Coordinates of C-alpha atoms in Angstrom, one line a residue:
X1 CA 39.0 63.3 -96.6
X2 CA 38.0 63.6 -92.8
X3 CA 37.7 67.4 -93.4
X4 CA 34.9 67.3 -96.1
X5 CA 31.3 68.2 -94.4
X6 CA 28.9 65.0 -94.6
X7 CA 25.3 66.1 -95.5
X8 CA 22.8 63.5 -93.6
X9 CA 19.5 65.5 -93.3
X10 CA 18.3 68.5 -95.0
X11 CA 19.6 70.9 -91.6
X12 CA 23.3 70.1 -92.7
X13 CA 22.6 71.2 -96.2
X14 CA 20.8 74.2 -94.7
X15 CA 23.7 75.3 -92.6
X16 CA 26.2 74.1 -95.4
X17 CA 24.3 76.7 -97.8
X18 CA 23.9 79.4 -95.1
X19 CA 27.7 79.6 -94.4
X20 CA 28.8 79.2 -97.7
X21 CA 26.4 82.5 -98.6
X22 CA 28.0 85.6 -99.2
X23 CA 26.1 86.9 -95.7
X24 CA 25.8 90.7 -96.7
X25 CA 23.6 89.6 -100.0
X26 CA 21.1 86.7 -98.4
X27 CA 18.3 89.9 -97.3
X28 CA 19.0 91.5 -101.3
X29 CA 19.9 89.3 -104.2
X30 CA 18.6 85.5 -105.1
X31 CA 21.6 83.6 -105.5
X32 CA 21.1 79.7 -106.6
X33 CA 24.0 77.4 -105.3
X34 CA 24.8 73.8 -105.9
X35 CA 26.0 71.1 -103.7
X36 CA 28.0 68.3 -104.7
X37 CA 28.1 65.3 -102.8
X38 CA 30.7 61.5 -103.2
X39 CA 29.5 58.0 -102.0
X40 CA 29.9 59.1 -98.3
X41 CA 27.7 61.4 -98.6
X42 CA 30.5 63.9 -98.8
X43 CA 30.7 67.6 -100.1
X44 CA 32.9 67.5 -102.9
X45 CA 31.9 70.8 -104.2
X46 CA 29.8 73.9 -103.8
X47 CA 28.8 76.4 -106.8
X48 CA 27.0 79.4 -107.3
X49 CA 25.5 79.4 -110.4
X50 CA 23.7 82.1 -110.6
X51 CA 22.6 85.3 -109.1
X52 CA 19.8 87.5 -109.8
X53 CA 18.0 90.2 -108.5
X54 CA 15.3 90.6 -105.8
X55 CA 12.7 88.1 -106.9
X56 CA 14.6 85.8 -109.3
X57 CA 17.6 84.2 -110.8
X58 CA 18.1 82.4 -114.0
X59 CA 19.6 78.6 -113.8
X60 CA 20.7 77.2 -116.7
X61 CA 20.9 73.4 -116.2
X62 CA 23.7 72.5 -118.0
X63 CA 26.0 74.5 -116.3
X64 CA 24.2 72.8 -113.1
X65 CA 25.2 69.7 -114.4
X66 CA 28.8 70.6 -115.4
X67 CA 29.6 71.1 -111.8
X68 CA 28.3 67.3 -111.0
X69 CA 30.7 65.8 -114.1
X70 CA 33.8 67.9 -113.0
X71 CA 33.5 67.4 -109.0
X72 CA 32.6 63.6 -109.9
X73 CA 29.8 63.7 -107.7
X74 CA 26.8 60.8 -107.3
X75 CA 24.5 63.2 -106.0
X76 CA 23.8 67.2 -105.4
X77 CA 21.4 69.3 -103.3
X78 CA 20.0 72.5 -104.9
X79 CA 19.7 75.3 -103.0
X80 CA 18.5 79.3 -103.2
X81 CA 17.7 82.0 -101.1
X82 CA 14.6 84.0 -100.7
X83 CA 15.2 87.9 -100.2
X84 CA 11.8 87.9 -99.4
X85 CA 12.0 86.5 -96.4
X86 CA 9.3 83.9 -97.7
X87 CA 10.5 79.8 -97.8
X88 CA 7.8 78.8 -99.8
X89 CA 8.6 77.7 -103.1
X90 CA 7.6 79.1 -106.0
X91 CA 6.4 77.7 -109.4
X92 CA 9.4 78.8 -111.1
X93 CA 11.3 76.8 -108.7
X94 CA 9.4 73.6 -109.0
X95 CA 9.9 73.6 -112.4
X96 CA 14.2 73.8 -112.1
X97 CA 14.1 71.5 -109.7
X98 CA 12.1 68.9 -112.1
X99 CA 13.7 69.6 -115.0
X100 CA 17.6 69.5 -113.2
X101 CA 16.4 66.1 -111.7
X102 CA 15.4 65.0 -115.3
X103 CA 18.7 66.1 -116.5
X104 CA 20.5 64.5 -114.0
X105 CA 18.7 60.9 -113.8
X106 CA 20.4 60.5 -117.6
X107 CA 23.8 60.9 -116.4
X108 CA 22.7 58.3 -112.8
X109 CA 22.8 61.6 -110.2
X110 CA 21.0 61.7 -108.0
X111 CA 19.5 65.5 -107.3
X112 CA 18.7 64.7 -103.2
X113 CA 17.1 67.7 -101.8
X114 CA 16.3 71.6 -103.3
X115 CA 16.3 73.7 -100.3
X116 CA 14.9 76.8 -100.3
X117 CA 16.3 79.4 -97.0
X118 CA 16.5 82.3 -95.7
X119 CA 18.9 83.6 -92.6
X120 CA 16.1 82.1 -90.2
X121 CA 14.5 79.5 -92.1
X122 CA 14.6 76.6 -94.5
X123 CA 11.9 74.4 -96.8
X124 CA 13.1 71.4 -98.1
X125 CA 11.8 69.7 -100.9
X126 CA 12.8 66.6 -99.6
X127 CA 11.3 66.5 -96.5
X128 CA 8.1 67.6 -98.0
X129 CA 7.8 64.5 -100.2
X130 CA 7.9 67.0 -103.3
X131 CA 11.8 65.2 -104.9

């Protein structure tokens, strides 16, 4: 499908994210989305799986997962705001991002990137060496 968006670095998941973010929340409310990718590097699919408040959200990995086994996607790219304006990671967010890869080496897909953003700004764990 010519009309499907190709992810190739972590910018096109960034921009990918930010317009597929419900644009009068991004400043207020975490919200923790999923991108599903094909073979071609493809998005197949794109999920909000949760939303929290201010400083958090709660992800629950299965339902992570369930979006990869219905979209039949290879691989995904994790991604969540920060309200705070603040791209750094936090602990709490290292810790999803190792247990959803954990989860989703059993079932051979690949979790590429988790990319933290704001309107201005992105941190990708990817390009930091830290997936």
């Amino acid at each position: 499908n010519k009309d499907r968006k190709k992810v190739q670095t972590s910018v096109d998941a960034y921009n990918i994210l930010l317009n597929n973010h419900d644009d009068g929340t991004i400043d207020y409310t975490e919200t923790f989305k999923v991108l599903y990718l094909n073979h071609a590097g493809q998005v197949v699919g794109c999920i909000t799986v949760s939303k929290g408040g201010i400083t958090a959200t709660s992800v629950d990995v299965r339902n992570v997962l369930q979006g990869a086994l219905l979209t039949n996607a290879v691989a995904m790219i994790l991604g969540h705001n920060h309200p705070s304006g603040n791209v750094k990671p936090s602990r709490e967010d290292e810790r999803i991002t190792d247990q959803i890869n954990k989860a989703a080496q059993l079932l051979n897909i690949r979790v590429l990137d988790h990319i933290v953003y704001t309107r201005e700004n992105h941190f990708s764990f990817s390009d930091q060496g830290r997936l």
